Structure formats: C-alpha cells, structure tokens
GROMACS .gro file of C-alpha atoms in nm:
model
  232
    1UNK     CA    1   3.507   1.843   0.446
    2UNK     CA    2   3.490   2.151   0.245
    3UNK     CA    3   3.228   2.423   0.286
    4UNK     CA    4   3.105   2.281  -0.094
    5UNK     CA    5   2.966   1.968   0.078
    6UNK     CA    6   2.653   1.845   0.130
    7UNK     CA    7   2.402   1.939   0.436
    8UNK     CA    8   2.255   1.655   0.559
    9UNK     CA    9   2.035   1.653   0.929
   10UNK     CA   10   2.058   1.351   1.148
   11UNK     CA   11   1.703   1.314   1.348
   12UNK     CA   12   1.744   1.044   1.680
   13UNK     CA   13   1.465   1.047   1.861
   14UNK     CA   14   1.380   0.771   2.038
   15UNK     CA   15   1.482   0.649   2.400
   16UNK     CA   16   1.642   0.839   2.669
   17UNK     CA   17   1.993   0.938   2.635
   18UNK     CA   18   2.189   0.650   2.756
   19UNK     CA   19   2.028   0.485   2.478
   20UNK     CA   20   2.082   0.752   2.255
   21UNK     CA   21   2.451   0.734   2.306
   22UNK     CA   22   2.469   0.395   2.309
   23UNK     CA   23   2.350   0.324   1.972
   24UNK     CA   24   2.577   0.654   1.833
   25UNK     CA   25   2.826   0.464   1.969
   26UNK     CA   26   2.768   0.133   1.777
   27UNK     CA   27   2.694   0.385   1.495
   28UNK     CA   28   3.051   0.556   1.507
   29UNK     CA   29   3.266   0.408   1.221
   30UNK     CA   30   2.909   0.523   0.991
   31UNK     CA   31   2.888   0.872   1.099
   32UNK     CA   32   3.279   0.916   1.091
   33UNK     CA   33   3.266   0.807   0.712
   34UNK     CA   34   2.933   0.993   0.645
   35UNK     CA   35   3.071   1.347   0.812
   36UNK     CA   36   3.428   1.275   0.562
   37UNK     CA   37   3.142   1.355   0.296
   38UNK     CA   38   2.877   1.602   0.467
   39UNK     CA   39   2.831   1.816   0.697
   40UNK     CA   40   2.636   1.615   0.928
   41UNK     CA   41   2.405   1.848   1.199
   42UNK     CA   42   2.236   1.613   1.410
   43UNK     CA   43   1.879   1.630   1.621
   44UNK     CA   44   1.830   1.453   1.974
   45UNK     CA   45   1.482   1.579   2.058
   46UNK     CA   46   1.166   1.735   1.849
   47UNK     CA   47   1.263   2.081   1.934
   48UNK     CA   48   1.643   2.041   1.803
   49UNK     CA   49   1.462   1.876   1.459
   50UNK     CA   50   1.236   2.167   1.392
   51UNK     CA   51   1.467   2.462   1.501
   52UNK     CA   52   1.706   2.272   1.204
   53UNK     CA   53   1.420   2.288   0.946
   54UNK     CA   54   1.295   2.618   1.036
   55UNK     CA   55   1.690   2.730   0.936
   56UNK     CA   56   1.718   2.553   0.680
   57UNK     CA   57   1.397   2.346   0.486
   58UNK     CA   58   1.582   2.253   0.229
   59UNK     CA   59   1.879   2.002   0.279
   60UNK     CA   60   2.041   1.810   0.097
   61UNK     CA   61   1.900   1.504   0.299
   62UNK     CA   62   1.772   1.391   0.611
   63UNK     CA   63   1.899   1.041   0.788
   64UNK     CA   64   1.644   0.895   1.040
   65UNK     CA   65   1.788   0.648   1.284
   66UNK     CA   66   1.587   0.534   1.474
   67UNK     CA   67   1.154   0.541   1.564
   68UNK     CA   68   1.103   0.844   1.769
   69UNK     CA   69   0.967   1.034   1.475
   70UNK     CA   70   0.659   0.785   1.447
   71UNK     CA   71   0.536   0.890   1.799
   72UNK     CA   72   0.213   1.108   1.829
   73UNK     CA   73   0.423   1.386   2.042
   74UNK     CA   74   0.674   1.408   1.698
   75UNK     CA   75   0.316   1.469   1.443
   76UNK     CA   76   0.433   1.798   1.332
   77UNK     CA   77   0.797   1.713   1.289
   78UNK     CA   78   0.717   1.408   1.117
   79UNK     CA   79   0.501   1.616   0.848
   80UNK     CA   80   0.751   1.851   0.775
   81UNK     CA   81   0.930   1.610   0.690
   82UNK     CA   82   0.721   1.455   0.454
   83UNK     CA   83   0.627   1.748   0.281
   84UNK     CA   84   1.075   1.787   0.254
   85UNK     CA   85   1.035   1.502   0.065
   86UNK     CA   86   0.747   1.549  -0.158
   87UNK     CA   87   0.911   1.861  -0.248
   88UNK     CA   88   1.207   1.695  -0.349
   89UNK     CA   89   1.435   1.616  -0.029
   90UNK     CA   90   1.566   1.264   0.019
   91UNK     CA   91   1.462   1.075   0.336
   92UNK     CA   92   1.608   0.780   0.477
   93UNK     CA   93   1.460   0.537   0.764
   94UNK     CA   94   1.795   0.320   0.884
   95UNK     CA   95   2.048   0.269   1.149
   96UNK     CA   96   1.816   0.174   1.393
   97UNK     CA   97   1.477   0.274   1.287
   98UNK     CA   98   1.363  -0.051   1.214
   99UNK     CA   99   1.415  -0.237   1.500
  100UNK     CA  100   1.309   0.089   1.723
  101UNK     CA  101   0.969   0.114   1.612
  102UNK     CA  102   0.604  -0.081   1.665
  103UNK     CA  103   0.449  -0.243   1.369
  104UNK     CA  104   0.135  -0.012   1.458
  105UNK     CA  105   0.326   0.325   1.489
  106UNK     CA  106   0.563   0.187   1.113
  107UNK     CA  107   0.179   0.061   0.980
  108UNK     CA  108   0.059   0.451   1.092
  109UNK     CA  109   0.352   0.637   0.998
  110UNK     CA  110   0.387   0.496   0.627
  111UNK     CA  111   0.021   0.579   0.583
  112UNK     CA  112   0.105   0.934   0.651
  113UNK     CA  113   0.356   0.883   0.382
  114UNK     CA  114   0.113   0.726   0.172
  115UNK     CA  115   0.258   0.382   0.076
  116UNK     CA  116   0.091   0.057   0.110
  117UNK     CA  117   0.495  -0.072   0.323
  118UNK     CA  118   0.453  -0.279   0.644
  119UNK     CA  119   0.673  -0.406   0.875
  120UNK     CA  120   0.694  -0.815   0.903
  121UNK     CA  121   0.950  -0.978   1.212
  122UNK     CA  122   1.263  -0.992   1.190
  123UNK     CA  123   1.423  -1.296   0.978
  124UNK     CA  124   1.795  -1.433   0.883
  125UNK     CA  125   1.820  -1.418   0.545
  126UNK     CA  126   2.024  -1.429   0.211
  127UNK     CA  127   1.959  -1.144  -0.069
  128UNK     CA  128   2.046  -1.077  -0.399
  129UNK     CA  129   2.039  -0.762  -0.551
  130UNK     CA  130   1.802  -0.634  -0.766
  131UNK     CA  131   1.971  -0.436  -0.995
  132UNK     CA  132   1.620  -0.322  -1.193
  133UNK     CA  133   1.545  -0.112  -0.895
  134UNK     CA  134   1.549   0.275  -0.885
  135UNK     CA  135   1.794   0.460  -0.701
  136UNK     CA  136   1.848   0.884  -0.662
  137UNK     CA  137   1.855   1.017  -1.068
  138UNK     CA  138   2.212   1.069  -1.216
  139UNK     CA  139   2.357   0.855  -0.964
  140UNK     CA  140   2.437   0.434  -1.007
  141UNK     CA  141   2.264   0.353  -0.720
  142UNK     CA  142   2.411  -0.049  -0.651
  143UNK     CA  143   2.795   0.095  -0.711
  144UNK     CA  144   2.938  -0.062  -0.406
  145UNK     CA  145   2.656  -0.294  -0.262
  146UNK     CA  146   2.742  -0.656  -0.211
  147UNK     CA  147   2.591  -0.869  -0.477
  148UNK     CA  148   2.433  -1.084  -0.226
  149UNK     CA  149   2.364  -1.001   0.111
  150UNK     CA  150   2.317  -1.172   0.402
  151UNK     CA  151   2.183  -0.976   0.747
  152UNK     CA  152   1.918  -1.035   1.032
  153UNK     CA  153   1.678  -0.802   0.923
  154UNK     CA  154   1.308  -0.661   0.928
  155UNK     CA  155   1.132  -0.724   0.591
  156UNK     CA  156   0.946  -0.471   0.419
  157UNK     CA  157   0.585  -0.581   0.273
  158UNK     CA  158   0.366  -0.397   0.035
  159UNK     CA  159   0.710  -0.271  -0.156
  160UNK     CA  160   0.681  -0.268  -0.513
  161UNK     CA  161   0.939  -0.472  -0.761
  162UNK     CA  162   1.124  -0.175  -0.879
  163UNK     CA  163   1.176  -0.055  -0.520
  164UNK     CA  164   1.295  -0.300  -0.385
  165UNK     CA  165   1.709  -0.336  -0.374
  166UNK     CA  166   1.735  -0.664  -0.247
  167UNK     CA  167   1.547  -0.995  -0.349
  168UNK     CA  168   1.512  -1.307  -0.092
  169UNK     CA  169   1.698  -1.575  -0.197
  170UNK     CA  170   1.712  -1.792   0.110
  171UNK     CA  171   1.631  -1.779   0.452
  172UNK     CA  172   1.769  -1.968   0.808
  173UNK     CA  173   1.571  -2.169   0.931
  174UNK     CA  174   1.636  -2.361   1.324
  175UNK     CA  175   1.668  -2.738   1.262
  176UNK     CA  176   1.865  -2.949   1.545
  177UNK     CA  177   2.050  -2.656   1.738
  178UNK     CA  178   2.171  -2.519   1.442
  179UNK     CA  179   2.122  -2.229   1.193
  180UNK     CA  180   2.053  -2.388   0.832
  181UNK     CA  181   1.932  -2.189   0.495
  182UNK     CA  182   1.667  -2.290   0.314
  183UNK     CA  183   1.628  -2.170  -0.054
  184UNK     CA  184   1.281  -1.965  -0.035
  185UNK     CA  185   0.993  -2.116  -0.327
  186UNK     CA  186   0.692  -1.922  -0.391
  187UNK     CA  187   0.423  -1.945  -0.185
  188UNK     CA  188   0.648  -1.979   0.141
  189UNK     CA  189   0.515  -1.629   0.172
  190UNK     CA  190   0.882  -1.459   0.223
  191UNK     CA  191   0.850  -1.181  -0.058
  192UNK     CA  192   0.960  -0.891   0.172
  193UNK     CA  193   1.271  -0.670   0.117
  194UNK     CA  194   1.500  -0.551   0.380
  195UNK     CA  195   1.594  -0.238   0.152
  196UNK     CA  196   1.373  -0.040  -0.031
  197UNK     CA  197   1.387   0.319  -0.185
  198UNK     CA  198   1.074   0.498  -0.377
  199UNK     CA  199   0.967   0.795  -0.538
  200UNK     CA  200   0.762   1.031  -0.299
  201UNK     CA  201   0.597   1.283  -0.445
  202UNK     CA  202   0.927   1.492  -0.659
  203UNK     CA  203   1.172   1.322  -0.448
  204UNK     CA  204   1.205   1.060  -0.244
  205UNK     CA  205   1.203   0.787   0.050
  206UNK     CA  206   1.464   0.465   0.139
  207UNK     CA  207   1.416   0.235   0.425
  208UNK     CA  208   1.673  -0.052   0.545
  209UNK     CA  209   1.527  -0.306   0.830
  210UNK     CA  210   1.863  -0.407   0.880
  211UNK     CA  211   1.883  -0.555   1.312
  212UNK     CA  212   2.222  -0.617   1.282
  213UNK     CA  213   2.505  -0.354   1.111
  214UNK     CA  214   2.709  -0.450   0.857
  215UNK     CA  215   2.877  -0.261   0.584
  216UNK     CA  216   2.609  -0.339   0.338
  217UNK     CA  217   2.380  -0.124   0.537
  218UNK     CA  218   2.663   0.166   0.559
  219UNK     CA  219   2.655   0.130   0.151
  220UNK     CA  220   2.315   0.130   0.104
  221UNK     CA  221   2.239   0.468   0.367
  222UNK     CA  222   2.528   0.638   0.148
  223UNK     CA  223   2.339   0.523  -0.229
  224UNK     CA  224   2.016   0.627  -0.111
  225UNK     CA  225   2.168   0.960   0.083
  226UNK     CA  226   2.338   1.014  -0.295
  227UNK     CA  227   2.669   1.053  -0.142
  228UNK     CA  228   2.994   0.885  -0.322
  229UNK     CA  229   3.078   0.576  -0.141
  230UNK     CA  230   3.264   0.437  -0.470
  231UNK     CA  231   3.543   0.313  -0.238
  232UNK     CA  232   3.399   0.039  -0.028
   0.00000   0.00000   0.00000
C-alpha cells in the first residue's frame, strides 16, 4: 500500500461485538485483498462513522457490510451518506448487509435513497451476467466476474435492466430430498437480481444480496468499489 492509494471507510454496524468479529472474521481473506489496494479505515459504531466523515467527506468510497445503518438511531449517518453519494462518492451495500437487514428497514432505507429496490427471500440460484449493465465510468466493470454465477442469495426487485449485473437463469428447487435446478420461464415471477449497481444522483450505489461468500461476491465489491481486481 502506498500513500497514492485509495481511501475507502468500512461502516459495520449491526449486532454486538461478538457478532461483529465474527463476521470480520469470515470476512478476512476480503479485507486482506481489499487493504493490498486501499487504505481501508473501518467504523464499528455511529459515532466512529461520523467522526470519519466529519475528517474526511470525501472518500474515495464507502463499503457497507452489514444493516446497522438502516436503523432509526443511524438517521443522520445514513444521510450523510447519501448525500456522499449524490455528490459523487461510490456506495456499496455487501458482505453481510443483505442478510442483516428487515425487508421493512431495506423497503425504508432505499426510499431514502430514492429507488423503487426491494428485498425478496433468499433463493439458490444460477446467473448469467449481464454484460449491458453499467458499472463505475472509465472502468470495465465485469473484468473478472464469473460468467455465470451460482450463490444463495437475496434478490433485488424494482432494479432496472441496465442495473442489474446478473440475470436469473435457473433456480433450485426441493424435489425428493434433493436440490434440483429448474430453468426459470417468464411468468414464474423470479426477475430479481442478486447484484445491482446504479447511478445516484452524480455518483453512485451497488448492492450484492449474496447469503453465502464466494469469490464472485469479492469481485463484484472490488468492480463496483472501482478498485483493480484484474487478477482473480
């Protein structure tokens, strides 16, 4: 890491710390690889967060990793925030977020964002990726994500087309003790993402639902962060 690199702040919020560390722990080999390309200053509470964008409102990103910012107590963090991005800072919801949140306090939160995106249950399913989508300007966003993808995941509804990086192609389904796909038709009202990244005002906001971790998600928090991950 050179003092060149990029700034980016880490908000976890949610759960006590046991949990907290927990999950960093699960979250290890991704923050080892992400602090090889940043310099990674990471927030545990609400008062940590704002003292880090009172310093410094302007960095070059902010990673969100799990729900805590969607609680009422977190209001005034969570607009800063906003207004980061709508001034042209890159947020990203992942890690954790999506399977440490409500489907109210995600329904709420994204309305504060503006954006029509809700939260549907979590599903095992196979995606392909949509390579119309939009990633962060100057950069080639789908450089190093899996052409298909397969992850238990929270789907996104409401997402646009062009926002959204991965396409269902087929989901499991339970039939006789066992874990089969089926290839998803229209109408079988499956039309969720599990990644999606928009334009928010001059810059802008991704979102993974991913339950499990997998490498895919590593590569897609690193395209959306706009960080070079051209070696996976």
């Amino acid at each position: 890491m050179s003092p060149q690199d990029p700034v980016i702040f880490q908000f976890s919020l949610g759960g006590n710390l046991c949990v907290q560390n927990a999950e960093q722990a699960a979250f290890k080999k991704t923050t080892e690889k992400l602090n090889m390309k940043a310099l990674v200053l990471e927030a545990r509470n609400k008062e940590e967060a704002l003292r880090l964008m009172d310093d410094n409102p302007t960095p070059y990103a902010i990673l969100i990793t799990d729900g805590g910012i969607t609680l009422r107590e977190n209001q005034n963090l969570s607009r800063k925030v906003i207004d980061y991005a709508r001034n042209g800072g890159k947020v990203v919801l992942s890690v954790f977020f999506a399977s440490r949140t409500t489907f109210h306090n995600f329904d709420l939160y994204m309305q504060d964002w503006g954006l029509p995106w809700k939260l549907a249950t979590a599903i095992k399913i196979n995606c392909m990726i949509n390579i119309q989508a939009i990633g962060c300007p100057g950069s080639i966003w789908e450089r190093g994500m899996p052409a298909l993808h397969d992850s238990k995941t929270m789907l996104l509804l409401g997402v646009r087309p062009n926002n959204c990086w991965y396409l269902p192609v087929r989901c499991y389904v339970h039939h006789r003790n066992e874990w089969i796909f089926k290839d998803i038709r229209l109408g079988d009202g499956i039309d969720g993402t599990p990644m999606a990244f928009t334009n928010v005002g001059k810059g802008f906001l991704g979102f993974t639902g991913n339950v499990e971790h997998s490498e895919a998600t590593d590569a897609a928090i690193f395209s959306m962060l706009a960080i070079n991950h051209k070696e996976w």
